[in-house]
Tab-separated table of C-alpha atoms in Angstrom:
chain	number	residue	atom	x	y	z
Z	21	UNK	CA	87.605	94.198	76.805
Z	22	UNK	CA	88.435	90.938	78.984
Z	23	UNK	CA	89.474	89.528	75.638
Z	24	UNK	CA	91.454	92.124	74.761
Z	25	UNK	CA	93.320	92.412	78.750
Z	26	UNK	CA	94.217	88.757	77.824
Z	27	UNK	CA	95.630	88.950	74.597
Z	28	UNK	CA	98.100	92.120	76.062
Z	29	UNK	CA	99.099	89.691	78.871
Z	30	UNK	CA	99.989	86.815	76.594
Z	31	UNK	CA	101.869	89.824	74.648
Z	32	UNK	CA	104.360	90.061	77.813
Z	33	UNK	CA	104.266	86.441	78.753
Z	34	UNK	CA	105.735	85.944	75.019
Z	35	UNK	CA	107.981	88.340	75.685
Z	36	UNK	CA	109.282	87.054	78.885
Z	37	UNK	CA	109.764	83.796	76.988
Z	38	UNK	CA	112.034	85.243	74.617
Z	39	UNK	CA	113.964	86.910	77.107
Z	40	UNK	CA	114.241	83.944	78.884
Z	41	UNK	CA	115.454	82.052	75.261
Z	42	UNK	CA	117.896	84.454	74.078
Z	43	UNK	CA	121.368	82.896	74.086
Z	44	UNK	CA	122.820	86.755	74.856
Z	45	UNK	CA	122.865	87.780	78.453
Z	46	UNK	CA	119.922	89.854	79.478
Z	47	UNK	CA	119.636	92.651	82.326
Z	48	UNK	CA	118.589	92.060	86.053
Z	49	UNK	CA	116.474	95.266	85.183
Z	50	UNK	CA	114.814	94.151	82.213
Z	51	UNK	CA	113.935	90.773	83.831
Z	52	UNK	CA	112.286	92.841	86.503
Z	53	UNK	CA	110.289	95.072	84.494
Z	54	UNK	CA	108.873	91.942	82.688
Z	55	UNK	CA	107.534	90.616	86.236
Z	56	UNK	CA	106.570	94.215	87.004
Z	57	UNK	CA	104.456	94.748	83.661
Z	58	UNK	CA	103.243	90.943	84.191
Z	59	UNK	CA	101.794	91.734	87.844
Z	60	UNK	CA	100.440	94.927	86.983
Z	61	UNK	CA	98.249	93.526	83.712
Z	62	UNK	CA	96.991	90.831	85.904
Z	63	UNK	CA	95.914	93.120	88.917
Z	64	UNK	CA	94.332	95.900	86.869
Z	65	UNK	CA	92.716	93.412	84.687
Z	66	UNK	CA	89.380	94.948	86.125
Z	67	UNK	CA	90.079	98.320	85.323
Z	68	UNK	CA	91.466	97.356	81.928
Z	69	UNK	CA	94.954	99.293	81.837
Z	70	UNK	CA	97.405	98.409	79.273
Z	71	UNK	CA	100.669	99.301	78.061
Z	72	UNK	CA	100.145	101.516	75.064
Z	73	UNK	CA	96.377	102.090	75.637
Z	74	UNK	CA	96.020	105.040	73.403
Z	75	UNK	CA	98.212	102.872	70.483
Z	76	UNK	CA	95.256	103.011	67.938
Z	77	UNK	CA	92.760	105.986	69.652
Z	78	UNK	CA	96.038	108.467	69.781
Z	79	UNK	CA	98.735	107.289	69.094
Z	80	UNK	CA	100.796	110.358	70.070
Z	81	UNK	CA	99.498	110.987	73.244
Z	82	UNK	CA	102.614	110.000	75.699
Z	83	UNK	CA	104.443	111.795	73.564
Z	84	UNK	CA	102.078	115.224	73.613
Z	85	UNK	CA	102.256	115.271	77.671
Z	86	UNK	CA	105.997	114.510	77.614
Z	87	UNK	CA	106.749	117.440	74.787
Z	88	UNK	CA	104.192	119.740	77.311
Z	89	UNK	CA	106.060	118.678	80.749
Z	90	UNK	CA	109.718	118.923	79.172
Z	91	UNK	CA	108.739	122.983	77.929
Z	92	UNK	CA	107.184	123.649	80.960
Z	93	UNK	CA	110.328	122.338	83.019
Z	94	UNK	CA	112.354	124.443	80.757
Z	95	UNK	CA	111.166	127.647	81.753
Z	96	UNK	CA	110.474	126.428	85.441
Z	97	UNK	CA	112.688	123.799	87.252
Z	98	UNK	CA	110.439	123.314	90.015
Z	99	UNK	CA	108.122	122.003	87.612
Z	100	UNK	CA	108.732	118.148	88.171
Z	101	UNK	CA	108.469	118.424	91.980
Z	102	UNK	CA	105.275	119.814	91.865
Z	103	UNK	CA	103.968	117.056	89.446
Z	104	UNK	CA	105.560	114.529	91.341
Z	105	UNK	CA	103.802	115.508	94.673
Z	106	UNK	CA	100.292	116.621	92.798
Z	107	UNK	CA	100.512	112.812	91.587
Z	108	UNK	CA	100.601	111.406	95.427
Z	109	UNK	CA	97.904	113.910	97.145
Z	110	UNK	CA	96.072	112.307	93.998
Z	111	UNK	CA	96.172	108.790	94.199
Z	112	UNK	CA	96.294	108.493	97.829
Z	113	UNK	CA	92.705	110.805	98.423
Z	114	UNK	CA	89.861	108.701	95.788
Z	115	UNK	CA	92.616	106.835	93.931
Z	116	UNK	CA	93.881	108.075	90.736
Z	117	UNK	CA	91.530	109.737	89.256
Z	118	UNK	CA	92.667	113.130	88.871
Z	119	UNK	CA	89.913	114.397	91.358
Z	120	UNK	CA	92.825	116.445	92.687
Z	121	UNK	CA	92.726	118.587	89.795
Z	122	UNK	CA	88.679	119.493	90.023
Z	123	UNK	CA	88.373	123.094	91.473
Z	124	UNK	CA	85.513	124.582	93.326
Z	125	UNK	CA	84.111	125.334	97.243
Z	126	UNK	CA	84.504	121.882	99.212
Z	127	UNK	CA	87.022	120.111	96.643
Z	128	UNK	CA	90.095	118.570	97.504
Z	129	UNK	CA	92.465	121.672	96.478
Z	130	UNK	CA	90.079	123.253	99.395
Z	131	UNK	CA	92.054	121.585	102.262
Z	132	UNK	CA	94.813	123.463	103.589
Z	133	UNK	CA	97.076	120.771	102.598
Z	134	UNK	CA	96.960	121.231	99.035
Z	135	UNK	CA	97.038	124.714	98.641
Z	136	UNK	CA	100.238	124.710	97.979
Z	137	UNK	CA	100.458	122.126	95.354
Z	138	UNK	CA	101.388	123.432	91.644
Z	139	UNK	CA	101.231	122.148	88.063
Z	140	UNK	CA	97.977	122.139	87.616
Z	141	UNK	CA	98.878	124.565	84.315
Z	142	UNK	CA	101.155	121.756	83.120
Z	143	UNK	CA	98.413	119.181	83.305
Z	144	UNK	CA	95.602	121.415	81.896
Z	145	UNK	CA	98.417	122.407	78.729
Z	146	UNK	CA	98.350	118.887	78.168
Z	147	UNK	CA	94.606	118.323	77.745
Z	148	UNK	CA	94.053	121.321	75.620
Z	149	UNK	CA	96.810	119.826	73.299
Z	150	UNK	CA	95.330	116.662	73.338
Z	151	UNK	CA	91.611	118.148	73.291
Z	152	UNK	CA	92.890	119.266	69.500
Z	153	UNK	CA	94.504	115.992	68.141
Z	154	UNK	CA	92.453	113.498	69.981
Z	155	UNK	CA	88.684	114.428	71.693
Z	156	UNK	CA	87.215	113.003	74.174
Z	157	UNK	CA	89.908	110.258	74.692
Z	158	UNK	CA	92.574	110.470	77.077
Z	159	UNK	CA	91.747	111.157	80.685
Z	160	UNK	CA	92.807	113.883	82.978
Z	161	UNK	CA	93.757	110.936	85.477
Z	162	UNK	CA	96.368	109.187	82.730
Z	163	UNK	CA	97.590	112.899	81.885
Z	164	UNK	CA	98.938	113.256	85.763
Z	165	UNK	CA	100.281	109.766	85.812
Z	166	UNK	CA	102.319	110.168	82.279
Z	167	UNK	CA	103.409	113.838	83.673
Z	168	UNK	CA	104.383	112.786	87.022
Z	169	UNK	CA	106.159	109.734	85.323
Z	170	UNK	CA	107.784	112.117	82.745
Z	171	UNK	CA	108.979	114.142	85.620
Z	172	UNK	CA	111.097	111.789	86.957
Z	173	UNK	CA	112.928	111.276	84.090
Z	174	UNK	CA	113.867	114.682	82.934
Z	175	UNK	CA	114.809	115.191	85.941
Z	176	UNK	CA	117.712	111.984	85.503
Z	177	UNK	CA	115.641	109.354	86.972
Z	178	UNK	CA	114.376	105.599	85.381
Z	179	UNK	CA	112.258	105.680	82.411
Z	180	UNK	CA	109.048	103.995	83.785
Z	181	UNK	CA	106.918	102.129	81.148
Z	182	UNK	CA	103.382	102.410	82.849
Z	183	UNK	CA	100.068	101.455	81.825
Z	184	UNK	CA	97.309	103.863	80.537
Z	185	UNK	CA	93.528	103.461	80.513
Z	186	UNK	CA	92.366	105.250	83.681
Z	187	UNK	CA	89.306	107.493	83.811
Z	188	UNK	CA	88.437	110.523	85.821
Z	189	UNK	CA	86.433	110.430	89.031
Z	190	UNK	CA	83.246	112.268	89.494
Z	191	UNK	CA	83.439	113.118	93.285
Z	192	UNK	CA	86.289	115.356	94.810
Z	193	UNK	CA	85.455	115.991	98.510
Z	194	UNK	CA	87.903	117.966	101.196
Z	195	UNK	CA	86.671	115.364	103.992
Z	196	UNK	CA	88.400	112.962	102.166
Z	197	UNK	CA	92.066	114.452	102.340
Z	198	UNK	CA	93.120	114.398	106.184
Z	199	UNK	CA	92.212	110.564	106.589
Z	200	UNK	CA	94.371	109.698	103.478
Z	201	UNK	CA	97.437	111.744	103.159
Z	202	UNK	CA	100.558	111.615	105.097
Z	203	UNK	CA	101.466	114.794	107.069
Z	204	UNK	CA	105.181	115.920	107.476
Z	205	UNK	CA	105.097	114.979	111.042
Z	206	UNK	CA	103.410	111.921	111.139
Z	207	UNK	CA	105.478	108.796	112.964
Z	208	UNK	CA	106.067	105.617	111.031
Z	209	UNK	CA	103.535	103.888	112.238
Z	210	UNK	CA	101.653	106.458	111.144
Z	211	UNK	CA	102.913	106.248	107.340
Z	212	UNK	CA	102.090	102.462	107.808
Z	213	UNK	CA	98.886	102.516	108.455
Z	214	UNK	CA	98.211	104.984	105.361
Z	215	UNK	CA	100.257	103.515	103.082
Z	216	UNK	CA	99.257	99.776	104.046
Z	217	UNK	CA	95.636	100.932	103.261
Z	218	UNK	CA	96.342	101.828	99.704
Z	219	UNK	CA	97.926	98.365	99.157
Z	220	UNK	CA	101.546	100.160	99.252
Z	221	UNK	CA	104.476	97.766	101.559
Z	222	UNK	CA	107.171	98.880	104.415
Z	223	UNK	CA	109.531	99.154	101.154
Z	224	UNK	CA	107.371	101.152	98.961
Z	225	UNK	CA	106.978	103.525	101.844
Z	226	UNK	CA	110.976	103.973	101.758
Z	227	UNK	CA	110.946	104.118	98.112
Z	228	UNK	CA	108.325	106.274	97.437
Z	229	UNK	CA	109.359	108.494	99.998
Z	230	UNK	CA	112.831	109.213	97.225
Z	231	UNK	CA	110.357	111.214	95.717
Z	232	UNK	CA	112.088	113.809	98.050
Z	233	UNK	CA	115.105	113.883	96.023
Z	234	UNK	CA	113.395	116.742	94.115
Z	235	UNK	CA	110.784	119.538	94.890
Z	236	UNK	CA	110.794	122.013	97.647
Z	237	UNK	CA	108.694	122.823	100.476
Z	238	UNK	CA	107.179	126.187	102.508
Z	239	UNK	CA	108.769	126.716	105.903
Z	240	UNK	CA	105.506	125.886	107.516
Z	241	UNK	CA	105.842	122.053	106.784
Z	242	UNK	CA	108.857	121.466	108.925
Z	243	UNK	CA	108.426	124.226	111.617
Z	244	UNK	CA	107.248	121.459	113.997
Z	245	UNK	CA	110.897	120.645	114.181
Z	246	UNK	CA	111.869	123.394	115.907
Z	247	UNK	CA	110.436	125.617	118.842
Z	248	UNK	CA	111.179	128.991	120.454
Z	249	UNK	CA	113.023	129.645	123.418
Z	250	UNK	CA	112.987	132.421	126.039
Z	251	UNK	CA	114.918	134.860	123.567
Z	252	UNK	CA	112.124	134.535	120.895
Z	253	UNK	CA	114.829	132.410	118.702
Z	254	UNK	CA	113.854	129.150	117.231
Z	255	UNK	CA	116.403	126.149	118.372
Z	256	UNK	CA	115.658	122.244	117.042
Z	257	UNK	CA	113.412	120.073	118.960
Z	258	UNK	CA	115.184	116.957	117.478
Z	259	UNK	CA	118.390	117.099	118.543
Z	260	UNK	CA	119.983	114.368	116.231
Z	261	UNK	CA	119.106	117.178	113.193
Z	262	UNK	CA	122.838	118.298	112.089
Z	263	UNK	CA	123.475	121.363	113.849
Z	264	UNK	CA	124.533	122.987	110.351
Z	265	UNK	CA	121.615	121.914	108.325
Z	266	UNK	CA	119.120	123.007	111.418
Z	267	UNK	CA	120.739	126.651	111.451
Z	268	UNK	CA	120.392	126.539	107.389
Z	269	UNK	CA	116.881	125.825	107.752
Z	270	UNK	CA	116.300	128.951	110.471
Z	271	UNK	CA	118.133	131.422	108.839
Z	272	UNK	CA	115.801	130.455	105.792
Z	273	UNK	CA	113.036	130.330	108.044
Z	274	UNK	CA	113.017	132.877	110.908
Z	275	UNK	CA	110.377	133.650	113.270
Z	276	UNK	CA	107.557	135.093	111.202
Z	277	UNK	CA	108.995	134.363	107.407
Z	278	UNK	CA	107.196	135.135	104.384
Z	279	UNK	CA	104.700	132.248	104.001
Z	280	UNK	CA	105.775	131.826	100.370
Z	281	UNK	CA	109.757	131.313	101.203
Z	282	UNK	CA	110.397	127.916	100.038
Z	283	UNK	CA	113.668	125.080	100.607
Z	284	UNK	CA	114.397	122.729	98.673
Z	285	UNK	CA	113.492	119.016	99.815
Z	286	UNK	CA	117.181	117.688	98.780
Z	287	UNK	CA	119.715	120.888	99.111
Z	288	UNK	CA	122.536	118.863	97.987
Z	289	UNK	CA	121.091	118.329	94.305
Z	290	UNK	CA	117.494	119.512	94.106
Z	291	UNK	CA	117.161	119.530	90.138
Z	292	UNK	CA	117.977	115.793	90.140
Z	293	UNK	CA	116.259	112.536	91.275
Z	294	UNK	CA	118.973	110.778	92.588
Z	295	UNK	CA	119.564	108.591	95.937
Z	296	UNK	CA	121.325	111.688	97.549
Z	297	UNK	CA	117.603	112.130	99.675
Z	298	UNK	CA	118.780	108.522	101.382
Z	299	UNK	CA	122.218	109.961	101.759
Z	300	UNK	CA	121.122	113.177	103.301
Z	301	UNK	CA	118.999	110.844	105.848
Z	302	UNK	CA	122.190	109.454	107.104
Z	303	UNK	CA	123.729	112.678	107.787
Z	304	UNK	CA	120.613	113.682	109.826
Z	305	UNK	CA	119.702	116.458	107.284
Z	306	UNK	CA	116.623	115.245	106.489
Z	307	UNK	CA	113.664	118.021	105.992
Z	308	UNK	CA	110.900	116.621	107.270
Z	309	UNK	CA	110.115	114.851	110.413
Z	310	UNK	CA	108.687	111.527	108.261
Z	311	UNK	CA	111.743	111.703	106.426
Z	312	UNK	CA	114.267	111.336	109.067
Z	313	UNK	CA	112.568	109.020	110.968
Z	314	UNK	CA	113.016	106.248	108.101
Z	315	UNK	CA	116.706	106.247	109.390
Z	316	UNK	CA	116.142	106.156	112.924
Z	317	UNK	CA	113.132	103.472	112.843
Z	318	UNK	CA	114.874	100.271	112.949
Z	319	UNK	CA	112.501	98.486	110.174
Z	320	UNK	CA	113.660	100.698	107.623
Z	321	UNK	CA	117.240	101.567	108.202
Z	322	UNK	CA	118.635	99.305	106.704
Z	323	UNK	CA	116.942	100.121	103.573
Z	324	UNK	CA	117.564	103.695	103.576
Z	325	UNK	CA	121.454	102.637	103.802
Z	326	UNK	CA	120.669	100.070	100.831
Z	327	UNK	CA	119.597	102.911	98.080
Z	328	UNK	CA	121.866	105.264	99.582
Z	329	UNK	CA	125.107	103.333	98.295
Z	330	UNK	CA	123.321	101.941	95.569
Z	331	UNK	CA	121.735	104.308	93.270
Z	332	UNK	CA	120.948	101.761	90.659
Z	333	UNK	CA	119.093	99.396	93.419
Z	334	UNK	CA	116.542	102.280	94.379
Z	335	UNK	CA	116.151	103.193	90.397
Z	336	UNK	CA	114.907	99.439	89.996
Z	337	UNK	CA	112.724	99.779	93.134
Z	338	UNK	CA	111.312	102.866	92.278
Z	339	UNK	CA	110.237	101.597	88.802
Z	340	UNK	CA	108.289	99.005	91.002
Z	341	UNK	CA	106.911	101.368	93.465
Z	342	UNK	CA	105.566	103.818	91.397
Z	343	UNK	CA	103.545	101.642	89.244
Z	344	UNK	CA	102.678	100.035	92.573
Z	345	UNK	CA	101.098	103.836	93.724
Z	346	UNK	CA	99.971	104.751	90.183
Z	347	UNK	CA	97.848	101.311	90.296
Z	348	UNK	CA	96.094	102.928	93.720
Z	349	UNK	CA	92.031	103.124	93.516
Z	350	UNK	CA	92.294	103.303	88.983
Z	351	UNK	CA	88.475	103.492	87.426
Z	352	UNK	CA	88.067	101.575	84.558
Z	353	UNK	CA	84.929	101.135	82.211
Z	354	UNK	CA	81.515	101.617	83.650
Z	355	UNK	CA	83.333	104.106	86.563
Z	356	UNK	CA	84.507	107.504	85.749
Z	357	UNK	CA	84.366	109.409	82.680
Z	358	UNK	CA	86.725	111.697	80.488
Z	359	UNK	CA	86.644	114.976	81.635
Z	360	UNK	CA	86.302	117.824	78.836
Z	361	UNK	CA	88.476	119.869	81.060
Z	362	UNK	CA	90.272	118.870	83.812
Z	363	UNK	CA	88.912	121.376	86.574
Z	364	UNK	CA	85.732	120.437	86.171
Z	365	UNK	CA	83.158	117.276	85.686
Z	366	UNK	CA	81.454	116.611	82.733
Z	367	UNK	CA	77.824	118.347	82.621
């Protein structure tokens, strides 16, 4: 398998050369995604990912979860939200190794965090279709990462070229959730220290945290914004949140509100993953706590102003990023296994 790692990473080194040969200009972005692909092949040599992993074992497998993800978005637009976000609370808790999708007493989905997470239909679609074509060979774990990926780009965002060749994890524990996840509230220093743990920079945080531009979220994750006065009425404890978006959010949210109300993470354009999430941060109409204080934290400012006037710059970062966080904690031969069904470990 070493061999074979090497051979793929002369594959891209040869094509870097070419690029570099051609007497026709090439793209900034193109350039970039060589370096990207280069980097990644070298650090998940270990773990043996590749571009085009399933090439000769199924050959049709990126193309099974994308067909899957792109029907189930169809009939459901919050769809690529939910696989976007399932893909985080996954890598971040045991790496990813799709031990966010294993049910039972004590699991991750157990934590009240990730109750609320969805698409676990869309990912378990995808492994009965590929149960039929190809048995026993693509893992739960690569599923997520190709939906998640997928996601992004129905949804108008970069097409992201990633690796394949993970394997599913064996343990799924709820005491391993609060000590590796972000919380809505938490400060930046508080991101930091999570996010420099999984190998994941200042910028990545500020990318990564785009993922915003689409999804929603239940009143209950940004009520620490506000509080109640004397009158019983809920008024904003931040007072640089724009009056008009903190009145949209309590008339959505009252006192009391169904627990299953949801907003949308990005009201401006919430079916598309744009920059409009950095744009909203600058106008102080930023949902979560963590969200706005990547405007108001002077190490990341300027950033946030960056990929909100260029689209394109945060498009080429993200590609980065998320093969960056899709990179986090992989198992490669000799750890994990391929899971028969996705909720549950082999026997």
């Amino acid at each position: 398998m070493l061999k074979a790692q090497r051979i793929r990473i002369a594959l891209v080194l040869t094509g870097y050369a070419e690029c570099l040969m051609e007497t026709r200009p090439f793209s900034t972005s193109r350039l970039m995604f060589l370096f990207v692909v280069i980097w990644f092949s070298l650090a998940s040599a270990s773990a043996q990912l590749a571009v085009g992993f399933y090439s000769l074992s199924c050959p049709g497998a990126e193309f099974m979860v994308r067909n899957t993800v792109r029907s189930a978005a169809s009939s459901d637009p919050s769809v690529p939200g939910k696989l976007l976000r399932l893909l985080f609370h996954d890598c971040f808790v045991e790496g990813c190794d799709a031990s966010i999708l294993i049910q039972g007493n004590g699991t991750e989905q157990s934590d009240p965090a990730n109750r609320s997470l969805g698409g676990f239909s869309v990912i378990n679609s995808a492994k009965r279709v590929l149960e039929i074509f190809c048995p026993g060979i693509v893992s739960c774990a690569d599923i997520l990462a190709l939906a998640a990926r997928d996601a992004v780009e129905l949804t108008g965002g970069p097409a992201v070229q990633i690796p394949t060749g993970r394997r599913d994890g064996r343990i799924s524990s709820i005491s391993n959730v609060r000590p590796n996840i972000v919380d809505t509230g938490f400060t930046m220093d508080e991101m930091i220290r999570i996010f420099s743990s999984k190998g994941l920079s200042l910028e990545d945080l500020v990318v990564l945290s785009g993922a915003h531009t689409i999804g929603s979220a239940h009143c209950s994750s940004f009520s620490d914004r506000f509080r109640q006065d004397s009158t019983g009425k809920l008024t904003p404890i931040d007072t640089s949140l724009d009056r008009s978006f903190a009145k949209e959010l309590i008339d959505r949210c009252p006192v009391a509100a169904n627990p299953s109300i949801t907003v949308s993470n990005d009201p401006q354009t919430s079916s598309s993953f744009d920059n409009q999430y950095f744009r909203n941060l600058i106008a102080h109409r930023g949902l979560f706590q963590s969200d706005s204080v990547l405007f108001s934290d002077s190490r990341t400012r300027r950033l946030v102003e960056d990929f909100a006037n260029d689209q394109e710059s945060f498009f080429a970062s993200w590609t980065q990023s998320f093969m960056k966080l899709t990179s986090i904690g992989v198992k490669g031969d000799g750890k994990g296994e391929i899971r028969q069904s996705c909720s549950a470990v082999n026997i």
